Amino acid sequence: MLAAIRQFAKSWVALVLIGLLVVSFALFGINDVFTGSTSNAVVTAGSRKVSAADFKRQFDNFRKSAEQQVGQPITNEMAAANGLDTRVLNEVATSEAFGEMLAKIGIKPSDNLLMKTLQGIPQVRAEAFDPITGQFSKTLYAEFLGRNNLTPPAFDTMLRDQIAENHLVSALANGLRVPRAYTALGAIYAMESRDVGYFTIDPRNVTAPALPTDAQLTELMKENAAALTRPEFRTLTVVHFSPAMVSANLPIDPAELQKRFEFRRDTLSRPETRSLVQIPAKDAAAAQAVAARLAKGEDPGAIAKSLGVDAITYADKPRTAIADPKVGQAAFTLPVGQITPVKGDLGFAVIRVSKVTPGQAVTLEEIRPQLEAELRKDAAAEKVYEMTQAYDDAHGGGANLAESAKKANVPTFTIGPVSAQGAGPQGQPVSGINPKLLATAFSLPQGGESGVEEAGNGEYYAIRVEKITPKSMPPLAEVKPQLVRVWMMREMVKRLQVKADELAARVRKGETLEAVASSIGARVGRATGLDRRNAGQSQALSQDALIKTFGAKPGEVYTAEAPTFGLVVAKLEAVRAPTGPTLARMTEESRPQMTESTFREIQADAQKAAGTLVKVKTYPNNARLAIGLEPIEPKKDAPAPKTEKAK
């Protein structure tokens, strides 16, 4: 599947579609490449309709693009589970609405412009335009698109929409430039610098809290019940049927080995291959003339061209690869360099052999390990099947899992306690388990037994739920040390905040930072020249402190987290605007970015306006049916929601 997707990604169709996707994401969402008109529409936008088949094509293209990005196949079920179907549906609706709006306001590419665009696509030009006259052929065009699962109306609509969007975007982008006042305000905001004074309060500045009582810890457990509750655990008895259990001890029947060798010898041997050229001829006389010209050293391609035929070249091919059996028979009897006419089943031809690579017949001893492994694998699969049948017969007759396993001569083993996520009581992964087995185990009651279930790779299993341990809170004694640490930390933070608020209040009343800091044995630090570009490099202040610094007014006092465990009391001491020359430079440098941001806002408004103007509607249930999924619910589909551009 991945190889096929990669091959598709190299085609001209994929390049066009991916190009459209990129432009659409950057501008207005995914382009609607195809439009259709069926009663079972997935999207309607004014006069436009997207049929189920067209939507599936677009969904599949987008899904394949996603597969290339993640490097693995994505099923329709996986895509829908992650909202890909809804995303594509909304993007298609947005694109259809915008295309319809462009048509309504009169932006319609002419037929001449469409033809010039088609001529600019190399693959279309090569396939649909006569190489000599340059004339466009509707028949060749339709055949070419048909080979790529497209139709002329659909492809023309795609190109017309793209041309119209490109013209509109170019006009808007080229004519839009925000006023300098806008970018000047942005530059002032980004470049203003701030000076802040601060001192730190740590646990040494407050009284340590007393150890909590059991009642307080119990209350803390209740507050954090969701995090502390243990999941349900199950203890299982498992019967595992695996070819690996029996394959190692299975004897090899020499007669079966010889039989398998005879059957596989031709495919495992390397056949003789030959390189040759074949020139078709209309009759025996023409064949003799061709042979004479070849013998004189003329180029086979030139000879074939003079006769109005193509020379057929075989490079290192076995006899079975030659289309005409009689030609192949003759070619594989000639020495290198020999030229001979041949009357084949498909007519006369002249052949010349240029290379012979001898074949090599494989011996039994050379491939004995491979064949023995195959025989053991097949025998093991049969043995496992017999064991599962013996188990089923016993279990169906009323025997329990252990008794049935004994009659089938299969051992049982215990797994668990294990959670539905495959983890043990300490959070460690539990071995010998897989998602399918877990799903079966957690669908049974205590004492319940499953039938024989397939695990893949020729393996099977059956399980019995021996014990179910319900969800529960751990006993206080077990988690007390962790709870004590959390309690003490939380109480210490409360005391630090009370102390920080008290000291901040003193600064607000007029005491200096230095005086207040000195009262607790702390020293004042200062961070000067902080602006929004360099603030992240500061190691003296935490992220919380920086956020509050740039949200404060000059002279404001505030508290914030310290880089280490503790709090800071800080005061914004100065705010300075950027200087004139620097401000002017930043104003001009930021103008393109602010223009682009403004353009994005215009674009979002255009999308909303298009959806409202053409009354676009989406039909999610039809979309799911189009990609082979069941409808979510049998409710009436509604108008498409207003969506912002995909980020």
XYZ file of C-alpha atoms in Angstrom:
647
model
C 0.000 0.000 0.000
C 2.780 2.451 0.910
C 4.527 1.771 -2.391
C 1.346 2.546 -4.292
C 0.870 5.756 -2.348
C 4.435 6.853 -3.007
C 3.977 6.113 -6.729
C 0.793 8.189 -6.762
C 2.600 11.017 -4.971
C 5.084 11.238 -7.886
C 2.389 11.612 -10.549
C 1.374 14.942 -12.075
C -2.125 14.597 -10.639
C -0.749 14.337 -7.104
C 1.512 17.326 -7.698
C -1.434 19.421 -8.875
C -3.664 18.290 -6.010
C -1.002 18.720 -3.324
C -0.141 22.138 -4.772
C -3.783 23.103 -4.526
C -3.943 21.809 -0.967
C -0.920 23.893 0.028
C -2.305 27.066 -1.558
C -5.735 26.420 -0.111
C -4.430 25.880 3.409
C -2.376 29.034 3.139
C -5.293 31.058 1.816
C -8.799 29.694 2.053
C -8.769 26.037 3.151
C -8.695 22.910 0.987
C -9.664 23.571 -2.629
C -12.666 21.663 -3.874
C -11.001 19.878 -6.757
C -14.089 18.250 -8.103
C -17.745 19.155 -8.104
C -20.614 16.925 -8.961
C -24.356 17.022 -9.033
C -26.111 14.070 -7.521
C -29.149 13.888 -5.327
C -27.052 12.392 -2.548
C -24.935 15.518 -2.101
C -22.327 15.845 0.639
C -22.016 19.638 0.275
C -24.282 22.176 -1.410
C -23.229 25.786 -1.988
C -25.578 27.784 -4.209
C -25.523 26.156 -7.626
C -22.707 23.814 -6.647
C -22.994 20.294 -5.282
C -20.302 17.880 -4.149
C -21.383 14.278 -4.743
C -20.465 11.326 -2.565
C -18.015 10.072 -5.202
C -16.317 13.475 -5.497
C -16.047 13.826 -1.722
C -14.544 10.338 -1.424
C -11.915 11.247 -4.030
C -10.939 14.361 -2.106
C -10.988 12.553 1.236
C -8.795 9.743 -0.146
C -6.293 12.246 -1.552
C -6.033 14.030 1.781
C -5.793 10.735 3.692
C -2.980 9.538 1.427
C -1.147 12.795 1.989
C -1.500 12.226 5.733
C -0.178 8.663 5.299
C 2.956 10.017 3.634
C 3.499 12.409 6.518
C 3.138 9.784 9.260
C 4.818 7.007 7.251
C 2.146 4.351 7.790
C -1.255 3.380 6.396
C -4.337 5.173 7.754
C -7.695 3.425 7.471
C -10.912 5.381 6.983
C -11.949 4.324 10.487
C -8.718 5.700 11.975
C -9.081 8.918 9.994
C -12.678 9.419 11.140
C -11.771 8.645 14.766
C -9.319 11.552 14.607
C -11.817 13.902 12.968
C -10.254 13.870 9.502
C -13.591 13.344 7.762
C -15.129 16.357 9.512
C -12.092 18.486 8.776
C -12.135 17.641 5.066
C -15.914 18.145 4.938
C -15.664 21.642 6.439
C -12.716 22.571 4.244
C -14.554 21.390 1.115
C -17.629 23.371 2.183
C -15.511 26.492 2.721
C -13.813 26.111 -0.657
C -17.095 25.461 -2.507
C -18.719 28.475 -0.871
C -15.797 30.711 -1.785
C -15.703 29.451 -5.383
C -19.429 30.094 -5.721
C -19.061 33.578 -4.247
C -16.263 34.440 -6.702
C -18.536 33.422 -9.568
C -21.412 35.493 -8.166
C -19.281 38.634 -7.951
C -18.079 38.134 -11.525
C -14.578 36.705 -11.154
C -14.745 34.068 -13.879
C -11.679 32.962 -15.889
C -12.221 33.023 -19.653
C -11.940 29.944 -21.854
C -8.757 31.377 -23.394
C -7.166 31.763 -19.972
C -8.207 28.221 -19.067
C -6.613 26.910 -22.275
C -3.367 28.779 -21.540
C -3.336 27.259 -18.054
C -3.814 23.773 -19.500
C -0.932 24.366 -21.894
C 1.219 25.298 -18.903
C 0.790 21.830 -17.350
C 3.523 19.683 -18.994
C 1.645 16.379 -18.717
C -1.548 17.837 -20.193
C 0.404 19.550 -22.973
C 2.157 16.281 -23.841
C -1.004 14.175 -23.830
C -3.815 16.463 -25.043
C -2.071 18.773 -27.558
C -0.801 17.674 -30.964
C 3.022 17.897 -30.811
C 3.247 19.154 -34.411
C 0.230 21.432 -34.851
C -0.202 22.361 -31.198
C -3.969 21.858 -31.544
C -5.966 20.838 -28.476
C -7.791 17.488 -28.719
C -10.870 17.047 -26.549
C -10.778 13.310 -27.144
C -7.155 12.937 -26.062
C -7.813 15.265 -23.118
C -10.756 13.146 -21.924
C -8.778 9.909 -22.388
C -5.812 11.323 -20.494
C -7.948 12.493 -17.565
C -9.877 9.221 -17.598
C -6.644 7.291 -17.064
C -6.158 9.403 -13.946
C -9.725 8.898 -12.681
C -10.764 12.452 -13.608
C -13.260 14.057 -15.995
C -12.856 17.217 -18.108
C -15.663 19.142 -16.319
C -14.231 18.302 -12.898
C -10.678 19.222 -13.852
C -11.795 22.407 -15.615
C -13.745 23.477 -12.522
C -10.697 22.884 -10.375
C -8.510 25.056 -12.614
C -11.114 27.819 -12.956
C -11.485 28.032 -9.169
C -7.733 28.152 -8.717
C -7.264 30.869 -11.347
C -10.060 32.979 -9.830
C -8.647 32.638 -6.317
C -5.120 33.462 -7.465
C -6.299 36.625 -9.222
C -8.302 37.789 -6.211
C -5.501 37.047 -3.772
C -2.921 38.791 -5.957
C -5.113 41.876 -6.197
C -5.710 42.012 -2.456
C -2.131 41.254 -1.470
C -0.573 43.711 -3.909
C -2.940 46.523 -2.993
C -2.949 46.061 0.778
C -0.519 47.883 3.053
C -1.353 48.794 6.620
C -0.748 52.392 7.820
C 2.546 53.166 9.548
C 0.624 54.156 12.662
C -0.461 50.527 13.094
C 3.048 49.154 12.888
C 4.411 51.981 15.035
C 2.074 50.956 17.839
C 3.195 47.353 17.407
C 6.849 48.392 17.504
C 6.305 50.431 20.673
C 4.596 47.452 22.282
C 7.391 45.041 21.309
C 10.345 47.303 22.108
C 9.366 49.149 25.265
C 11.768 48.155 28.050
C 11.042 47.676 31.719
C 13.103 47.795 34.919
C 12.000 45.699 37.860
C 13.316 45.388 41.408
C 12.590 42.254 43.432
C 13.583 40.095 46.386
C 12.935 36.405 47.083
C 11.069 34.725 49.927
C 11.921 31.059 50.549
C 10.943 28.486 53.205
C 13.580 29.868 55.587
C 11.494 33.043 55.931
C 8.382 31.331 57.322
C 7.584 28.904 60.124
C 7.464 25.283 58.984
C 3.974 23.773 59.147
C 3.224 20.984 61.628
C 2.886 17.424 60.377
C -0.678 16.659 59.231
C -3.065 14.448 61.183
C -4.581 11.315 59.702
C -7.900 13.150 59.412
C -6.257 15.885 57.329
C -4.553 13.287 55.122
C -7.837 11.444 54.658
C -9.436 14.676 53.506
C -6.540 15.209 51.103
C -7.129 11.716 49.713
C -10.775 12.566 49.064
C -9.783 15.737 47.228
C -7.481 13.721 44.958
C -9.609 10.594 44.672
C -9.475 10.557 40.858
C -5.677 10.483 40.829
C -5.325 8.011 43.693
C -8.022 5.511 42.731
C -6.549 2.269 41.483
C -8.038 0.837 38.269
C -9.865 -2.442 38.116
C -7.516 -5.418 37.957
C -8.172 -8.908 36.690
C -6.366 -12.189 37.206
C -6.601 -14.518 34.231
C -5.949 -18.132 33.359
C -4.872 -18.358 29.728
C -4.627 -21.183 27.226
C -2.313 -20.213 24.387
C -2.185 -22.196 21.149
C 0.964 -21.315 19.215
C 2.843 -22.975 16.337
C 6.058 -22.241 18.242
C 4.945 -24.700 20.941
C 5.024 -27.664 18.585
C 7.108 -26.806 15.512
C 10.527 -27.494 17.015
C 9.753 -31.149 17.764
C 7.923 -32.032 14.563
C 9.726 -34.661 12.436
C 10.273 -34.100 8.714
C 8.992 -36.774 6.325
C 11.683 -37.278 3.630
C 9.003 -38.028 1.031
C 7.210 -34.765 1.804
C 10.529 -32.910 1.668
C 11.309 -34.344 -1.788
C 7.787 -33.580 -2.980
C 8.077 -29.972 -1.813
C 11.483 -29.691 -3.509
C 10.128 -30.956 -6.823
C 7.270 -28.497 -6.606
C 9.486 -25.498 -5.743
C 12.618 -26.340 -7.722
C 11.782 -24.306 -10.801
C 10.790 -21.205 -8.857
C 13.841 -21.403 -6.567
C 16.297 -22.063 -9.390
C 17.745 -19.234 -11.443
C 16.756 -19.652 -15.097
C 19.016 -18.864 -18.021
C 18.506 -15.294 -19.262
C 19.365 -13.684 -22.578
C 19.586 -10.209 -24.042
C 18.400 -9.883 -27.624
C 16.751 -7.603 -30.141
C 13.727 -8.626 -32.226
C 12.648 -6.800 -35.426
C 9.211 -7.751 -36.849
C 8.980 -8.422 -40.606
C 5.927 -8.746 -42.854
C 7.098 -11.875 -44.678
C 10.025 -14.275 -45.171
C 11.681 -12.104 -47.841
C 11.528 -9.023 -45.653
C 12.980 -11.051 -42.777
C 15.923 -12.149 -44.935
C 16.563 -8.527 -45.930
C 16.501 -7.400 -42.298
C 18.911 -10.179 -41.331
C 21.302 -9.076 -44.078
C 21.209 -5.459 -42.907
C 21.813 -6.513 -39.299
C 24.762 -8.638 -40.408
C 26.274 -5.542 -42.072
C 26.194 -3.724 -38.705
C 23.195 -1.420 -39.185
C 21.494 -0.166 -36.025
C 18.417 -2.311 -35.177
C 16.384 0.783 -34.249
C 17.146 2.458 -37.578
C 16.239 -0.694 -39.504
C 12.935 -1.036 -37.628
C 12.091 2.638 -38.167
C 12.683 2.337 -41.915
C 10.140 -0.482 -41.973
C 7.598 1.453 -39.910
C 7.876 -0.867 -36.881
C 9.516 -0.783 -33.460
C 12.466 -2.927 -32.485
C 11.719 -5.083 -29.432
C 14.559 -5.328 -26.913
C 14.809 -7.955 -24.182
C 17.501 -7.347 -21.532
C 18.480 -10.288 -19.318
C 15.083 -11.969 -19.699
C 14.194 -15.655 -19.246
C 12.629 -17.563 -22.099
C 9.148 -17.206 -20.584
C 9.368 -13.421 -20.867
C 9.456 -13.472 -24.681
C 5.956 -12.875 -26.010
C 6.155 -15.212 -29.032
C 6.974 -18.781 -27.832
C 8.594 -19.795 -31.116
C 10.785 -16.710 -31.123
C 11.777 -17.531 -27.552
C 12.594 -21.117 -28.488
C 14.829 -19.969 -31.342
C 16.507 -17.233 -29.287
C 17.490 -19.681 -26.547
C 19.244 -21.998 -29.011
C 21.415 -19.338 -30.708
C 24.989 -18.490 -29.681
C 25.916 -14.908 -28.843
C 26.075 -12.700 -31.934
C 24.034 -15.064 -34.116
C 21.339 -13.527 -36.360
C 18.419 -15.545 -37.701
C 14.956 -15.054 -39.208
C 12.120 -16.824 -37.352
C 8.537 -17.579 -38.292
C 6.758 -17.250 -34.986
C 3.173 -17.581 -33.859
C 2.790 -13.790 -34.171
C 4.462 -13.449 -37.578
C 7.946 -13.220 -39.056
C 10.817 -11.674 -37.087
C 14.598 -11.393 -37.082
C 16.482 -11.873 -33.813
C 20.054 -11.264 -32.700
C 21.360 -12.520 -29.319
C 23.832 -10.186 -27.605
C 24.253 -11.797 -24.181
C 23.736 -15.164 -22.482
C 23.670 -15.613 -18.698
C 23.623 -19.313 -17.771
C 20.996 -20.456 -15.311
C 21.682 -22.280 -12.088
C 19.565 -25.184 -10.895
C 19.123 -25.330 -7.146
C 19.856 -28.566 -5.270
C 17.887 -30.068 -2.420
C 20.767 -29.637 -0.001
C 21.032 -25.938 -0.803
C 17.452 -25.214 0.153
C 16.884 -27.994 2.684
C 16.752 -25.621 5.713
C 14.220 -23.389 3.965
C 11.992 -26.271 2.897
C 12.186 -27.951 6.304
C 11.162 -24.674 7.960
C 8.198 -24.407 5.598
C 7.139 -27.990 6.266
C 7.421 -27.538 10.030
C 5.413 -24.329 9.829
C 2.652 -26.020 7.843
C 2.657 -29.050 10.121
C 2.624 -26.815 13.202
C -0.381 -24.908 11.871
C -2.217 -28.199 11.342
C -1.229 -29.389 14.817
C -2.424 -26.147 16.405
C -5.711 -26.457 14.547
C -6.131 -30.015 15.851
C -5.421 -28.780 19.397
C -7.998 -25.998 19.142
C -10.548 -28.482 17.814
C -9.842 -30.847 20.717
C -10.213 -27.937 23.133
C -13.464 -26.783 21.515
C -14.901 -30.272 21.604
C -14.138 -30.624 25.311
C -15.274 -27.121 26.207
C -18.447 -27.502 24.174
C -19.119 -30.735 26.035
C -19.217 -28.955 29.397
C -15.583 -29.101 30.544
C -14.098 -25.945 32.047
C -11.037 -24.187 30.681
C -8.470 -26.147 32.696
C -10.097 -29.513 31.888
C -10.436 -28.641 28.205
C -6.783 -27.553 28.022
C -5.712 -30.826 29.628
C -7.680 -32.865 27.087
C -6.096 -30.828 24.268
C -2.656 -31.356 25.861
C -2.078 -27.604 26.095
C -0.635 -25.974 29.242
C -2.332 -23.071 31.033
C -0.676 -20.111 32.701
C -1.743 -17.206 34.895
C -1.607 -13.534 33.956
C -2.236 -10.700 36.347
C -3.375 -8.858 38.199
C -3.576 -6.702 35.074
C -5.488 -3.498 34.269
C -7.411 -2.788 31.090
C -4.322 -0.866 29.918
C -2.071 -3.919 30.339
C -0.280 -2.663 33.468
C 0.318 -4.344 36.809
C -0.400 -2.906 40.293
C 2.879 -0.956 40.287
C 2.290 0.411 36.789
C 4.705 -2.012 35.137
C 3.800 -3.602 31.761
C 2.481 -7.150 32.073
C 4.074 -9.634 29.667
C 2.203 -12.210 27.641
C -0.708 -9.891 26.888
C -2.020 -8.089 23.829
C -4.864 -5.588 23.231
C -7.218 -8.210 21.788
C -6.746 -10.554 24.728
C -7.286 -7.637 27.138
C -10.493 -6.634 25.383
C -11.787 -10.193 25.699
C -10.762 -10.434 29.363
C -12.521 -7.207 30.337
C -15.720 -8.216 28.541
C -16.237 -11.283 30.774
C -17.628 -11.554 34.313
C -15.693 -13.166 37.132
C -15.575 -16.893 36.415
C -16.425 -16.274 32.756
C -14.579 -18.186 30.056
C -14.087 -17.228 26.428
C -14.118 -19.481 23.411
C -11.027 -19.958 21.278
C -10.098 -16.546 19.844
C -7.672 -15.840 17.001
C -4.631 -13.782 17.985
C -3.037 -13.547 14.523
C 0.081 -15.178 13.056
C -1.509 -18.606 13.417
C -1.913 -18.215 17.188
C -5.083 -18.649 19.276
C -6.046 -18.201 22.906
C -8.820 -18.836 25.392
C -9.110 -17.166 28.800
C -10.898 -17.480 32.125
C -11.368 -14.536 34.488
C -10.356 -15.943 37.870
C -10.659 -12.780 39.946
C -11.834 -9.196 39.534
C -10.422 -6.581 41.877
C -12.698 -3.528 41.629
C -11.482 0.036 41.494
C -10.430 1.153 44.936
C -8.603 3.750 46.944
C -5.348 2.552 48.497
C -5.203 2.359 52.324
C -3.916 5.510 53.999
C -0.896 3.718 55.433
C 0.303 2.751 51.972
C 0.324 6.271 50.532
C 0.890 8.232 53.723
C 4.517 9.259 52.971
C 3.529 10.724 49.593
C 0.492 12.459 51.066
C 2.563 13.987 53.862
C 4.959 15.474 51.297
C 2.086 16.930 49.278
C 0.437 18.329 52.421
C 3.622 19.942 53.708
C 4.378 21.439 50.288
C 0.884 22.864 49.949
C 0.922 24.338 53.454
C 4.350 25.829 52.862
C 3.125 27.524 49.657
C 0.192 29.003 51.611
C 2.520 30.393 54.282
C 4.894 31.787 51.681
C 2.011 33.542 49.922
C 0.751 35.044 53.187
C 4.253 36.307 53.956
C 4.735 37.652 50.416
C 1.398 39.503 50.564
C 2.344 41.006 53.909
C 5.716 42.251 52.631
C 4.205 43.533 49.356
C 1.683 45.533 51.373
C 4.527 47.245 53.240
C 6.152 48.271 49.956
C 2.824 49.617 48.688
C 2.527 51.744 51.836
C 5.814 53.468 51.076
C 8.673 51.386 52.468
C 11.533 50.768 50.077
C 12.235 47.366 48.594
C 15.610 47.399 50.314
C 14.108 48.053 53.741
C 11.457 45.364 53.418
C 13.926 42.838 52.014
C 16.391 43.572 54.800
C 13.731 42.781 57.417
C 13.792 39.110 56.341
C 17.486 38.959 55.523
C 16.969 39.101 51.750
C 18.736 41.208 49.136
C 17.152 43.208 46.331
C 17.943 42.242 42.778
C 17.188 44.220 39.646
C 16.445 43.241 36.075
C 16.801 46.236 33.751
C 16.071 46.758 30.080
C 13.626 43.857 29.806
C 11.587 43.895 26.602
C 9.298 41.348 25.029
C 12.067 40.112 22.738
C 14.764 39.406 25.330
C 12.666 38.659 28.429
C 12.748 34.928 27.806
C 16.527 34.945 28.289
C 16.221 36.184 31.880
C 17.230 33.600 34.472
C 16.533 35.832 37.473
C 12.761 35.915 36.971
C 10.338 33.058 36.378
C 7.829 32.926 33.526
C 5.096 33.867 35.997
C 7.081 36.907 37.156
C 7.801 38.016 33.570
C 4.137 37.797 32.599
C 3.150 39.928 35.573
C 5.992 42.372 34.870
C 4.694 43.107 31.375
C 1.141 43.352 32.639
C 1.936 45.809 35.412
C 1.828 49.605 35.498
C 4.812 51.746 36.536
C 5.206 51.658 40.321
C 2.959 48.598 40.736
C 3.968 46.031 43.373
C 3.126 42.360 42.852
C 4.079 38.848 43.930
C 5.007 35.945 41.662
C 6.642 32.545 41.611
C 10.422 32.443 41.957
C 12.647 30.388 39.612
C 13.265 28.018 42.559
C 10.791 27.030 45.276
C 9.612 30.301 46.730
C 8.029 33.621 45.795
C 9.278 37.067 44.821
C 7.980 40.470 45.801
C 8.579 42.744 42.817
C 8.053 46.366 41.856
C 7.938 47.740 38.313
C 10.273 50.706 38.621
C 10.387 52.097 35.081
C 8.890 51.727 31.587
C 10.819 53.259 28.677
C 9.658 53.689 25.093
C 12.063 52.911 22.203
C 14.138 55.752 20.734
C 13.142 57.522 17.515
C 15.553 55.927 14.993
C 15.053 52.448 16.418
C 11.302 52.894 16.453
C 11.307 54.066 12.826
C 13.364 51.068 11.714
C 11.150 48.588 13.558
C 8.026 50.285 12.187
C 9.114 49.627 8.607
C 10.522 46.147 9.291
C 7.305 44.957 10.911
C 5.001 46.446 8.270
C 4.980 43.359 5.977
C 4.181 41.039 8.890
C 1.337 43.251 10.119
C 0.026 43.537 6.558
C -0.016 39.770 6.280
C -1.821 39.493 9.619
C -4.433 41.989 8.436
C -4.809 40.032 5.205
C -5.506 36.875 7.224
C -8.292 38.674 9.050
C -9.781 39.839 5.746
C -9.520 36.281 4.481
C -11.382 34.890 7.504
C -14.137 37.461 6.996
C -14.318 36.534 3.302
C -14.806 32.885 4.231
C -17.640 33.738 6.601
C -19.228 36.032 4.035
C -19.052 33.316 1.350
C -20.756 30.756 3.558
C -23.534 33.193 4.420
C -23.972 34.496 0.880
C -24.382 31.130 -0.826
C -26.051 29.360 2.128
C -23.577 26.486 2.187
C -24.762 23.233 3.771
C -22.906 20.078 4.748
C -24.306 16.576 5.177
C -21.987 14.681 7.576
C -23.933 11.417 7.362
C -23.652 11.415 3.568
C -19.935 12.125 3.941
C -19.467 9.110 6.205
C -21.432 6.888 3.841
C -19.254 8.111 0.965
C -16.111 6.783 2.668
C -17.716 3.497 3.699
C -18.586 4.295 7.320
C -21.893 4.094 9.144
C -23.724 7.390 9.833
C -23.109 8.768 13.295
C -26.823 9.123 13.980
C -29.951 9.279 11.837
C -30.560 12.958 12.476
C -31.201 15.670 9.926
C -28.027 17.232 8.608
C -27.606 20.920 9.265
C -26.025 23.962 7.607
C -22.252 23.971 7.759
C -20.837 25.675 10.863
C -18.825 28.825 10.405
C -15.204 27.802 10.457
C -11.961 29.686 10.636
C -9.118 28.942 8.313
C -7.185 25.755 9.091
C -4.037 26.570 10.954
